[in-house]
Coordinates of C-alpha atoms and ligand atoms in Angstrom, one line a residue:
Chain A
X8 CA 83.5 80.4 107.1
X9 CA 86.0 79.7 104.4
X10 CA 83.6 79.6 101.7
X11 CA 82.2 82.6 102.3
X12 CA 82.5 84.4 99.5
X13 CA 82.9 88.4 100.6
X14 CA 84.0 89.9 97.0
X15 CA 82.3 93.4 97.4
X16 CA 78.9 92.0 99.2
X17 CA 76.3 94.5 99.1
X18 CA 74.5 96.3 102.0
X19 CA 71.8 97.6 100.8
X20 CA 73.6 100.4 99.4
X21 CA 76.2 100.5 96.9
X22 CA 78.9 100.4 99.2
X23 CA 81.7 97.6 99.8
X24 CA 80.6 95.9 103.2
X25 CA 83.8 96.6 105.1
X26 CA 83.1 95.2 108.2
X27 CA 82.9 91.8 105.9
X28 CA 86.1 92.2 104.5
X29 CA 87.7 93.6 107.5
X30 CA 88.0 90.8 110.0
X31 CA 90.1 90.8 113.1
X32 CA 92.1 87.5 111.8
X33 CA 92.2 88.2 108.1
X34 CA 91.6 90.6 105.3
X35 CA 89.9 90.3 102.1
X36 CA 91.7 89.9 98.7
X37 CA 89.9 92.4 97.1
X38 CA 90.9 95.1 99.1
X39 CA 94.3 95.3 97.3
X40 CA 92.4 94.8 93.8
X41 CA 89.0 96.1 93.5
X42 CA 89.2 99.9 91.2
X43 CA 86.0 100.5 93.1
X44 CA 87.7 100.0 96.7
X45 CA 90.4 102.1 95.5
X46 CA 88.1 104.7 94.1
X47 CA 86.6 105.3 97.8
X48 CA 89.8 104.7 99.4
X49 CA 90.9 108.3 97.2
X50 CA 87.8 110.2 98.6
X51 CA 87.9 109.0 102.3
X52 CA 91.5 108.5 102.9
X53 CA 93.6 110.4 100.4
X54 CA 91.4 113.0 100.1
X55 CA 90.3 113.8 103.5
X56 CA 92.7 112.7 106.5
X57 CA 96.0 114.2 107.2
X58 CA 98.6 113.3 104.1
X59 CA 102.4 113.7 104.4
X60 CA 103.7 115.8 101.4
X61 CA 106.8 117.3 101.8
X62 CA 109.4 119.0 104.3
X63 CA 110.2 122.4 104.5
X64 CA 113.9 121.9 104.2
X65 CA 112.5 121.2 100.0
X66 CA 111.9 124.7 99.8
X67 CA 114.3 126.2 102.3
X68 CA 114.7 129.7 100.4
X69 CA 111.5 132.4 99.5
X70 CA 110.5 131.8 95.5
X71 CA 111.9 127.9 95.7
X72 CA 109.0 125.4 94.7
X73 CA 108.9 121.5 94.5
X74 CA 106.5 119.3 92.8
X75 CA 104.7 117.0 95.2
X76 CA 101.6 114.9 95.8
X77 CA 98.6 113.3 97.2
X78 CA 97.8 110.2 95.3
X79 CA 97.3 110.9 91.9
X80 CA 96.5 114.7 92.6
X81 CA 99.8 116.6 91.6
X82 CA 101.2 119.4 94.0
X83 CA 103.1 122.4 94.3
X84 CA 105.0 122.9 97.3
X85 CA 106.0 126.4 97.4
X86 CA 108.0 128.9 99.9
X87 CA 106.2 133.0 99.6
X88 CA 108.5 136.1 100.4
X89 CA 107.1 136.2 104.1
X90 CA 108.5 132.9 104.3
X91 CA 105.2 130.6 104.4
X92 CA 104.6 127.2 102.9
X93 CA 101.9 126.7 100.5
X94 CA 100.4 123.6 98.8
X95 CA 98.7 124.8 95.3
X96 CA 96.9 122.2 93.1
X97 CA 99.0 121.5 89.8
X98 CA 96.2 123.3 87.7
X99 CA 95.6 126.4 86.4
X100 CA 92.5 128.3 86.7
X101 CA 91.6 129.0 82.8
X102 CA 91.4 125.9 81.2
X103 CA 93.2 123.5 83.6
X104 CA 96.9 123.0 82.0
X105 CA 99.3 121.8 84.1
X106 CA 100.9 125.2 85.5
X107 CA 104.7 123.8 87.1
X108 CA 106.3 121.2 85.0
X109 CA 109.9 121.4 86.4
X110 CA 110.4 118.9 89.6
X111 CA 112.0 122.0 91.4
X112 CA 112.7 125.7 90.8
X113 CA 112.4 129.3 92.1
X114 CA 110.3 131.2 91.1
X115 CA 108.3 133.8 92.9
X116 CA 105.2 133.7 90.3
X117 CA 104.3 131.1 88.1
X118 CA 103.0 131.7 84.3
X119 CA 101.2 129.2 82.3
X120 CA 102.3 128.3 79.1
X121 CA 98.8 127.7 77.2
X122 CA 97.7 131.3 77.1
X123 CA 100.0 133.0 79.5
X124 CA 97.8 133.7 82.8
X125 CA 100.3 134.8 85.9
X126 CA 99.9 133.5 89.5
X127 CA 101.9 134.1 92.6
X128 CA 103.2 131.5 94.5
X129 CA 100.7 131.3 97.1
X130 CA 97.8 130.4 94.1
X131 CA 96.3 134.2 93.8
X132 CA 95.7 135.3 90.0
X133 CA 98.3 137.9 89.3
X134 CA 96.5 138.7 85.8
X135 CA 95.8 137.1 81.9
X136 CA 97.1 138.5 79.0
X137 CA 94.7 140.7 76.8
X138 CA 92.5 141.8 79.4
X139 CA 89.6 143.4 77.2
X140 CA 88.2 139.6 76.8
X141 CA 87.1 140.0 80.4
X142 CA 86.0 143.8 80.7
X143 CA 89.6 144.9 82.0
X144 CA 92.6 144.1 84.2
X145 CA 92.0 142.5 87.4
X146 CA 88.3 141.5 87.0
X147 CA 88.5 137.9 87.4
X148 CA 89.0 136.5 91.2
X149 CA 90.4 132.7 89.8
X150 CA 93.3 131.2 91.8
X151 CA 95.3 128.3 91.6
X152 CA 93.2 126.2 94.1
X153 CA 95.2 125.5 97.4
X154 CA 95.1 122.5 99.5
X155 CA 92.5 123.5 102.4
X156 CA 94.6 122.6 105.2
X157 CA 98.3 123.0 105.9
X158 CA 100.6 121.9 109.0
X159 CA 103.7 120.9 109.6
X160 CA 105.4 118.7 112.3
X161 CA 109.1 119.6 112.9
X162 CA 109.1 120.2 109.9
X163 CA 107.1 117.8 107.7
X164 CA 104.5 119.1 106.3
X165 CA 101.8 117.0 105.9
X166 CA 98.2 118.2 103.8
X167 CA 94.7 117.5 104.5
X168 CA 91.8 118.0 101.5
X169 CA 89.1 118.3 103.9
X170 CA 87.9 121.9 105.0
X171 CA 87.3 120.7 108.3
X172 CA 88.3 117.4 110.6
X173 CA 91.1 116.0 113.6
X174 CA 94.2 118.4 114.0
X175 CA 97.7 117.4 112.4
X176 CA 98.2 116.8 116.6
X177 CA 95.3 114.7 117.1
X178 CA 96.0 112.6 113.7
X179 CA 99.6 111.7 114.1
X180 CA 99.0 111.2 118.6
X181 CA 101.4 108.7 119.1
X182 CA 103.3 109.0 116.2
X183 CA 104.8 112.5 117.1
X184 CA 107.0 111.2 119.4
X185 CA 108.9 109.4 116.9
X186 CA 109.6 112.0 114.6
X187 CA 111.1 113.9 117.4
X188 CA 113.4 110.7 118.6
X189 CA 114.4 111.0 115.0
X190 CA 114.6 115.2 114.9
X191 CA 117.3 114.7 118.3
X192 CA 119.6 112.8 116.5
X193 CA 120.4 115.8 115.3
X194 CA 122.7 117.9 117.4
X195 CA 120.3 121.4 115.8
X196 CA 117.1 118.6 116.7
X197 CA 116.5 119.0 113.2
X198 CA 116.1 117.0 110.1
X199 CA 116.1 118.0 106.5
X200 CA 115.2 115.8 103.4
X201 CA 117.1 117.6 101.1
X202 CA 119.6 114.9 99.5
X203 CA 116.9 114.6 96.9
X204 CA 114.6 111.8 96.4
X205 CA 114.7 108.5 94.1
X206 CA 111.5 107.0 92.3
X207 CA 110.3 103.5 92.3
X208 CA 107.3 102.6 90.4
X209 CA 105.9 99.7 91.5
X210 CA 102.8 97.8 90.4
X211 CA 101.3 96.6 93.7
X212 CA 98.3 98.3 95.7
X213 CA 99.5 100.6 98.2
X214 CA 98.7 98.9 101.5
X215 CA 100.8 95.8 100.3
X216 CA 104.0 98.7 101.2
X217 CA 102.1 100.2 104.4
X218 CA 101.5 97.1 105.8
X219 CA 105.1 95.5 105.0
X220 CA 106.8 98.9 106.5
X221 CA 106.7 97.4 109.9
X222 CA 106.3 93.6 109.3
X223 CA 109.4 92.1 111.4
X224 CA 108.4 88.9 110.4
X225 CA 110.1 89.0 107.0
X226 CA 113.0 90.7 107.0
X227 CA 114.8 87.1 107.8
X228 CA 113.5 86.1 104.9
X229 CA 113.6 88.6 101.9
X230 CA 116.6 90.6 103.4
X231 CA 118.6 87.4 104.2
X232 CA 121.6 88.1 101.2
X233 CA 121.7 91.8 102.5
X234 CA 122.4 91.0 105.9
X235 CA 124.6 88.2 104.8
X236 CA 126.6 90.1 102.2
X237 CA 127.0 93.2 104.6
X238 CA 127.4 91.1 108.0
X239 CA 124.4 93.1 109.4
X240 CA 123.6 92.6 112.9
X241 CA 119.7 93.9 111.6
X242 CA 118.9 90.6 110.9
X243 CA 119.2 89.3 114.7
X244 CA 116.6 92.7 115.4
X245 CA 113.7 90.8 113.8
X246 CA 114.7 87.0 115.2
X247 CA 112.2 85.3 117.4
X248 CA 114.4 85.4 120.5
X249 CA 114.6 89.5 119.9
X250 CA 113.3 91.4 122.3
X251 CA 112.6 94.4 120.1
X252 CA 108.3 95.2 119.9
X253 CA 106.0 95.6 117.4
X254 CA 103.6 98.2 118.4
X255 CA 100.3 99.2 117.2
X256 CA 100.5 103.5 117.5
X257 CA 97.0 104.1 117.1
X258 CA 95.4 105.9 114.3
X259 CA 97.3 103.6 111.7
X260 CA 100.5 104.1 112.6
X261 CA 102.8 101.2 114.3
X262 CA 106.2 100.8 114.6
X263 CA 109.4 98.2 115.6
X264 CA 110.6 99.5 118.4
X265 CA 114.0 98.3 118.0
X266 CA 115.3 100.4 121.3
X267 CA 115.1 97.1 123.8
X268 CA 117.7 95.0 121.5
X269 CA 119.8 98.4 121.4
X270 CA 119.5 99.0 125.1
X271 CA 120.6 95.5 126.3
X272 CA 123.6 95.9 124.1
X273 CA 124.2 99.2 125.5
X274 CA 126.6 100.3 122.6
X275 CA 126.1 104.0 121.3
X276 CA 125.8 104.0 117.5
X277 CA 125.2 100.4 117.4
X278 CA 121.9 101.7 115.6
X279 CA 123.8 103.0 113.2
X280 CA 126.1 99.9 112.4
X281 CA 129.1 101.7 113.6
X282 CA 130.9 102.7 116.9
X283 CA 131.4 106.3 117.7
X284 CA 135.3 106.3 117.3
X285 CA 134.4 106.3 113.2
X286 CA 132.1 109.1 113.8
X287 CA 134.2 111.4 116.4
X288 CA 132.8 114.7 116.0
X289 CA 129.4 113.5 115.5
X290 CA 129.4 111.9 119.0
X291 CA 131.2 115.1 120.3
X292 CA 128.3 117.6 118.9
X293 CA 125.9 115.4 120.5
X294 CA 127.4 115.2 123.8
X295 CA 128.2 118.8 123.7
X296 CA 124.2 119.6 123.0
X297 CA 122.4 117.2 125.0
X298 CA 124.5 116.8 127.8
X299 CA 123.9 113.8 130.2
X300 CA 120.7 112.1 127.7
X301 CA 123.4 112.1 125.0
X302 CA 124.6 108.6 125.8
X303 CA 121.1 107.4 126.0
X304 CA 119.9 108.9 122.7
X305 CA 123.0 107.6 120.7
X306 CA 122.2 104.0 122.3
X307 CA 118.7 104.1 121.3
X308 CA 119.0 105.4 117.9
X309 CA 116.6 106.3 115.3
X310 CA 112.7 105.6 114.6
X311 CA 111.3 103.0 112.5
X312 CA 107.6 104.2 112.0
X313 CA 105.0 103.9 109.3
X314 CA 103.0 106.9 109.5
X315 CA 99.4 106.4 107.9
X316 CA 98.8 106.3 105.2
X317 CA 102.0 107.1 103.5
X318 CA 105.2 108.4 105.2
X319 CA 107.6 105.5 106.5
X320 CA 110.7 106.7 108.5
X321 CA 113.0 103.7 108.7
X322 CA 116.0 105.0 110.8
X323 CA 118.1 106.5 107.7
X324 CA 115.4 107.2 105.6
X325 CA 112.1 108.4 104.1
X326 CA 110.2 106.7 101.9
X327 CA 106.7 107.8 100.7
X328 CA 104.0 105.9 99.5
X329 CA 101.8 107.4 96.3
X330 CA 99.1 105.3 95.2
X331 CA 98.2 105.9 91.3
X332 CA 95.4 102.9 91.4
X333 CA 94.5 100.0 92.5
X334 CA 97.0 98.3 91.6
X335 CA 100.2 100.7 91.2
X336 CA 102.4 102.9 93.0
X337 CA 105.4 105.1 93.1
X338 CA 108.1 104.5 96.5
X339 CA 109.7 108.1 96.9
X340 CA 113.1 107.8 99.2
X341 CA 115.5 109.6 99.9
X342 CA 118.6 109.8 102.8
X343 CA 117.7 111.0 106.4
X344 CA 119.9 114.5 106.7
X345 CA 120.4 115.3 110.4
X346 CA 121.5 119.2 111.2
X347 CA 124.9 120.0 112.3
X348 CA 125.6 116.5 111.7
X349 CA 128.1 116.6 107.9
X350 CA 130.1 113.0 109.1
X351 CA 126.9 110.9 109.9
X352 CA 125.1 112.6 106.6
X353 CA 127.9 111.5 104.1
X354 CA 127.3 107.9 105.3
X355 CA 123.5 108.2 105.5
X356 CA 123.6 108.9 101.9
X357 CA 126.0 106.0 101.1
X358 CA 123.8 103.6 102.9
X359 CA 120.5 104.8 101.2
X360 CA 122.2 104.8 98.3
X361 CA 123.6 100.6 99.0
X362 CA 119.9 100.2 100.3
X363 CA 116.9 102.3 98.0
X364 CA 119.2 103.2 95.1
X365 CA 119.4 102.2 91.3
X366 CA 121.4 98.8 92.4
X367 CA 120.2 98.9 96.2
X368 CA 119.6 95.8 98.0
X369 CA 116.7 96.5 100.3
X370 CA 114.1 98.4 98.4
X371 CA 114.3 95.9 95.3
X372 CA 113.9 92.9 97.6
X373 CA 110.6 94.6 99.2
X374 CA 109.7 95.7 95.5
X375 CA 109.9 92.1 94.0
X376 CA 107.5 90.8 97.3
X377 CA 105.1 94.1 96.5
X378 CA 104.4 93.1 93.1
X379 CA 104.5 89.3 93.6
X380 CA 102.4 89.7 96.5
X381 CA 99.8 91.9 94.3
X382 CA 99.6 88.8 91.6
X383 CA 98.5 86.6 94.1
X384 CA 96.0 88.6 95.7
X385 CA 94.5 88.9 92.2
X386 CA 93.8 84.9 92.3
X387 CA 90.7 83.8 93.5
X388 CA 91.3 81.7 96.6
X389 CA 91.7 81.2 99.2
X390 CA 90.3 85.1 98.6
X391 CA 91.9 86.3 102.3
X392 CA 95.0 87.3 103.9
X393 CA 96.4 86.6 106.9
X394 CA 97.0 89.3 110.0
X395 CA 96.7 86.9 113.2
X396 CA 100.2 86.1 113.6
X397 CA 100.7 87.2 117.2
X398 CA 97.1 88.1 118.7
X399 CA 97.3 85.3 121.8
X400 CA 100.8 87.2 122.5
X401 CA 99.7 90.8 122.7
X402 CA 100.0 93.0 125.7
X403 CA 98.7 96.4 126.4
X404 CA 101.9 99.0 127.5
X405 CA 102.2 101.7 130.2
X406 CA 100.6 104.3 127.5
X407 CA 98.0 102.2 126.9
X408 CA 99.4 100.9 123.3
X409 CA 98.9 97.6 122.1
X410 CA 102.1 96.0 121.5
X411 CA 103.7 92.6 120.2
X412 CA 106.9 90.8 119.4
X413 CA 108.8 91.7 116.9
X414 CA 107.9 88.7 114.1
X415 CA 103.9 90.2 115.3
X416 CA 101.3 91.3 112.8
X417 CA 100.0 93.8 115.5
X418 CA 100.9 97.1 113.1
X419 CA 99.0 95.6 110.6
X420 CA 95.7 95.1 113.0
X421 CA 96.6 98.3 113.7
X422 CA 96.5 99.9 110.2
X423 CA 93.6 97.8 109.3
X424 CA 91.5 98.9 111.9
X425 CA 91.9 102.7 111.3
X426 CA 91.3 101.5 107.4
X427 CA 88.1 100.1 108.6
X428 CA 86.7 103.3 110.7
X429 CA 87.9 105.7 107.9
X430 CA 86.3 103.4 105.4
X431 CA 83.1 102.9 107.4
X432 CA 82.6 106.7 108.8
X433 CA 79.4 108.3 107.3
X434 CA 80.1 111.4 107.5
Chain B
X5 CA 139.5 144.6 85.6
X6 CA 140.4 141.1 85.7
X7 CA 144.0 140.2 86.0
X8 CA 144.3 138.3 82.4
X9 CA 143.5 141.2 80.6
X10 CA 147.5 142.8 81.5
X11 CA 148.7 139.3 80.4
X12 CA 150.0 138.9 76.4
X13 CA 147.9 137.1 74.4
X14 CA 144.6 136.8 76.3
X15 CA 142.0 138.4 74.7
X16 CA 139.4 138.8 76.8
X17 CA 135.3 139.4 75.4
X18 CA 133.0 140.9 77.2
X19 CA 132.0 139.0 80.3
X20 CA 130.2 135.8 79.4
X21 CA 126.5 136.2 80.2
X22 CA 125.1 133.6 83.4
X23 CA 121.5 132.7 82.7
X24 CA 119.1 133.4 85.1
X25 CA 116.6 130.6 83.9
X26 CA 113.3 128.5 85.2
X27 CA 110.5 126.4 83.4
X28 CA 108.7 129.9 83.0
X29 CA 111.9 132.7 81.2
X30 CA 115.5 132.5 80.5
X31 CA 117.0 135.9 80.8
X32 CA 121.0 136.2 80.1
X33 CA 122.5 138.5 82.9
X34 CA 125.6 140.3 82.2
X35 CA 127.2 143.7 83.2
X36 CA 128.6 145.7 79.7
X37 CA 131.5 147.9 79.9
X38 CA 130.8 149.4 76.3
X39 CA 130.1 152.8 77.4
X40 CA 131.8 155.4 79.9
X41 CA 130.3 153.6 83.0
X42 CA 128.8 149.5 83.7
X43 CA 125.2 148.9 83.3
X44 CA 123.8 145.5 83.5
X45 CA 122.5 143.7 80.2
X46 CA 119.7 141.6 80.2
X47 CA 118.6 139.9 77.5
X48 CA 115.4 137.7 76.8
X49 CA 116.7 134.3 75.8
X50 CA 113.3 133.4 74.2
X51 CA 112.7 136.3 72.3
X52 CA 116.0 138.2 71.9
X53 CA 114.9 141.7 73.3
X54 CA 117.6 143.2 75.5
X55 CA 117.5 145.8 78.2
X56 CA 120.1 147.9 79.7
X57 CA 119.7 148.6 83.1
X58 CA 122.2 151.5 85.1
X59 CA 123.4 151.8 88.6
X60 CA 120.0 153.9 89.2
X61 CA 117.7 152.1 87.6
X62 CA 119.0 149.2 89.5
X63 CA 118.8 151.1 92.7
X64 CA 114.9 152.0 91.9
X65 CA 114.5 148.1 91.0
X66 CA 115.8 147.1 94.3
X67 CA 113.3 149.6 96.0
X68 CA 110.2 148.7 94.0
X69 CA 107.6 147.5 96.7
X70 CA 106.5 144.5 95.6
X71 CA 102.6 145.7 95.0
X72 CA 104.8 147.3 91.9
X73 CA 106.4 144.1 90.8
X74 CA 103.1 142.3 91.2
X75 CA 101.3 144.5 89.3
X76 CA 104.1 144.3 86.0
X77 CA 104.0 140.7 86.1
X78 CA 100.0 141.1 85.0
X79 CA 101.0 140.0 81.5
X80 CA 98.0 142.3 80.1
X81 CA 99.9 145.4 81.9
X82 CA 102.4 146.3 79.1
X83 CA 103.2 143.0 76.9
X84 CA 100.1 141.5 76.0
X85 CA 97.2 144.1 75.3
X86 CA 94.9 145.0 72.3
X87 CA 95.1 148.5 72.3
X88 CA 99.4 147.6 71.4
Ligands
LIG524 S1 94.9 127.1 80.6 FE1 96.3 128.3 81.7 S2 96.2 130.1 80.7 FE2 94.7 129.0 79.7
LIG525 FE1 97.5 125.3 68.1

C-alpha cells in the first residue's frame, strides 16, 4: 500500500480522486500543496458552505462598515439605517475598482474613487457622475454585488456564496451549543469581538491550522516553554492521564472538551487561570444573573471549538482562518469580550495579547509548526499524513458524537471526512 | 462663551474646526460667530468650498427624509453634470 503513489490520480475525469487521498488512517501530501486541490477547495468549500465573517458587535452603530473576507474574496461588512447587516463584494460595478479601502469607517454611502459612482451601504447604485453617458439619471440597475446568503448566530455572522443549500442551523448542528457556553459567560449572554483583531500571515495551507486547532496531542510539545514560563496548569489538560475529550462535532467541527478535568477539580474560574476572589464583581454579576447554574458555568468555563472551515474559539479568543492559496494564509485574532463583564475583559485582552500578539508565545509556536509542517508536506515521501492516533479508543457519546481522549486525532477524522463529502458532492 | 475668553491675555480664535473625515470626504465642521447669530461652517477639505449653514437650514437638514439625501448623493444630481 505504501508505494502507491496517489498524487492527483485521475478518474476518468479531471478531477482529484479524493476518495484516494482521503483514507480513514492517513491523508495525502498533496492535499496541503496541490494549486489545483486548492482551486476546487475555493469553489466547493469557500465559496459555497456556510463561512464565518464577522460579528455584529464590528459594526455596532448604523453607517459603520468593516473590511472582511472569504478566502481571497474581499468583503464589506456593513450596518444600514434600519439597522441590518450586509456583506457587499469589495468591487464596484463600473469597472471593478476596489470600492472600501479603509479597514473600518462609517459611512452611510460609499463613493468610488476611479470615476466617482455612489452606492449605499446595502450595495444599491445611488447614481454615476455625468449621467448623459447613459441616457440620464437613474437608468442603470448595477449594484455592488452582495453575498447571497446572510445569518448570524448570537451574533456571528457567518456568509454563504451559494444561492441555495443547508441552513446556518443545520451547518453549524452541534457546534451551536458551544458558542452559546461561550455567549453565557457573559453575565448579558453576550459576546462582542470588538478589541480589534491582529494579522498573522503565514505560509502554510489552511488545513495544517484547522486541523492543529483541536490537536491535544501537541500542546505538550510545542507549548512546553509557555506553560513552563507562566506555570500553566493547561499543559496537564492535554496529558495522557487527562480526562478531558476530543470530540468529533459533526459537519467538520470538533472540539476538546476540557469541562471533565475542570469538573473533577471543581474550582470556579479555574478555566480562566484565576480564582474568583481576583475577579469579585465578575463572579457577583454572574451569580446575580444565572442564579443556582452560576457555579456550574464558572466551573466549566469556556469553549474550545474549531468551527469549519475557519472560525476557532479557543476559550479567550477568536482566531480566523483565511486561506490566500495553497500554500499561504492570514490567522486573524483577536480577545474574547464578554458583556457586562469590564474586570474579566481587561485580562482577556492581556492574555491574548501574552498569547496571539506581536511577542505572544502561543500563536508563534503554532505558526513556526504551520510553516515547518507545510515544507515537509512539500517532500515527496513518504507522501501521507498520519490521522489514526486514537481510532481503537473511540467511543460513541449520549448524543451520538464520536468522541476520543484528549492526545486523539478524532477532530481531524472528523474534519477530514466533511472535507471528503464537500469535495466529492456532484452537485 | 467660554470661560478663557474673560481671562487677560488669552486670545481666543474662532473655534478650532473637528473634521468629520472617511476614506470617501473630509469636511471641517465648525460653528462661526462672525455675524449677529451662530451658523455652522463646513468646509470641503479636498476642495476648499465652504458652506454656511443656520439654525433653519439645519433644522430642514435634520428633517430631510432620507429619499432626499439619497437622491443628492447621485453625484450627476448637482456636482457632476454636462449641462454645468
Ligand atoms: S470603476 Fe468604480 S466608478 Fe468606475
Ligand atoms: Fe490617468
Amino acid at each position: 500500500m505504501d508505494c502507491v503513489t496517489a498524487t492527483v490520480p485521475q478518474a476518468g475525469t479531471d478531477r482529484p480522486d479524493y476518495s484516494a487521498l482521503i483514507q480513514p488512517e492517513r491523508v495525502h501530501g498533496s492535499l496541503y500543496t496541490d494549486p489545483r486541490i486548492f482551486a476546487e477547495e475555493l469553489e466547493r468549500i469557500w465559496y459555497r458552505t456556510w463561512v464565518y465573517v464577522g460579528h455584529e458587535s464590528e459594526v455596532p452603530q448604523p453607517g459603520d462598515y468593516v473590511r472582511k473576507n472569504i478566502g481571497p474574496q474581499d468583503l464589506v461588512m456593513t450596518r444600514d439605517r434600519e439597522g441590518q447587516v450586509h456583506l457587499l463584494v469589495n468591487r464596484c460595478a463600473h469597472r471593478a475598482n476596489l470600492v472600501c479601502e479603509d479597514e473600518r469607517g462609517n459611512s452611510n454611502s460609499f463613493r468610488c474613487p476611479y470615476h466617482g459612482w455612489t452606492f449605499r451601504n446595502n450595495g444599491e447604485l445611488l447614481g454615476y457622475p455625468y449621467h448623459q453617458g447613459y441616457g440620464g439619471r437613474g437608468k442603470l440597475n448595477l449594484g455592488m454585488a452582495t453575498v447571497p446568503r446572510v445569518e448570524s448566530y448570537r451574533g456571528f455572522v457567518f456568509g454563504s456564496f451559494a444561492e441555495d443549500g443547508p441552513t446556518l442551523t443545520e451547518h453549524l448542528g452541534a457546534a451551536a451549543g458551544e458558542i452559546d457556553r461561550l455567549c453565557r459567560l457573559s453575565p448579558e449572554g453576550e459576546v462582542e469581538l470588538n478589541a480589534g483583531w491582529l494579522k498573522h500571515r503565514t505560509r502554510a495551507n489552511w488545513k495544517l491550522l484547522a486541523e492543529n486547532e483541536t490537536d491535544g496531542y501537541h500542546p505538550q510539545f510545542v507549548h512546553g516553554s509557555i506553560f513552563s514560563v507562566t506555570g500553566s496548569p493547561i499543559g496537564a489538560l492535554y496529558s495522557e492521564k487527562s480526562t478531558a475529550v476530543t470530540r468529533d462535532l459533526g459537519n467538520g467541527h470538533s472540539e476538546n472538551d476540557l469541562r471533565p478535568e475542570f469538573r473533577r477539580h471543581g474550582e470556579p474560574m479555574r478555566w480562566f487561570g484565576t480564582t474568583p476572589d481576583r475577579v469579585p464583581d465578575y463572579v457577583a454579576k454572574m451569580r446575580q444573573a444565572y442564579g443556582d447554574e452560576a457555579e456550574q458555568i464558572l466551573v466549566e468555563g469556556a469553549p474550545h471549538v474549531m468551527i469549519f472551515p475557519n472560525l476557532f474559539i479557543a476559550e479567550i479568543q477568536v482566531f480566523v482562518i483565511q486561506p490566500l492559496s495553497v500554500d499561504e494564509c492570514v490567522q486573524h485574532s483577536t480577545a474574547v469580550q464578554l458583556k457586562g463583564a469590564p474586570e474579566l475583559n481587561r485580562r482577556m485582552i492581556s492574555q491574548s495579547i501574552g498569547s496571539v500578539g506581536p511577542a505572544g508565545m502561543l500563536l508563534a509556536d503554532d505558526t513556526e509548526m504551520y510553516e515547518r509542517n507545510q515544507v515537509g508536506a512539500e517532500q515527496l515521501r513518504p507522501e501521507w499524513l498520519e490521522i489514526r492516533r486514537g481510532m481503537h479508543r473511540e467511543r460513541v457519546d449520549e448524543r451520538g458524537l464520536r468522541v476520543g481522549t484528549a492526545t486523539d486525532e478524532t477532530g481531524m477524522r472528523g474534519f477530514w471526512s466533511h472535507y471528503k463529502t464537500l469535495m466529492e458532492d456532484d452537485k | 462663551m467660554s470661560d478663557e475668553q474673560d481671562r487677560p491675555g488669552v486670545v481666543v480664535g474662532p473655534s478650532s474646526p473637528e473634521v468629520v473625515g472617511s476614506e470617501f470626504a473630509e469636511v471641517a465642521v465648525s460653528v462661526d460667530h462672525e455675524g449677529n447669530g451662530p451658523r455652522l461652517k463646513l468646509e470641503d477639505l479636498r476642495t476648499g468650498r465652504v458652506r454656511y449653514l443656520d439654525a433653519l437650514e439645519l433644522e430642514t437638514v435634520v428633517w430631510l427624509p432620507d429619499g432626499h439625501l439619497r437622491q443628492l448623493l447621485d453625484p450627476s444630481a448637482h456636482r457632476w453634470r454636462e449641462d454645468k
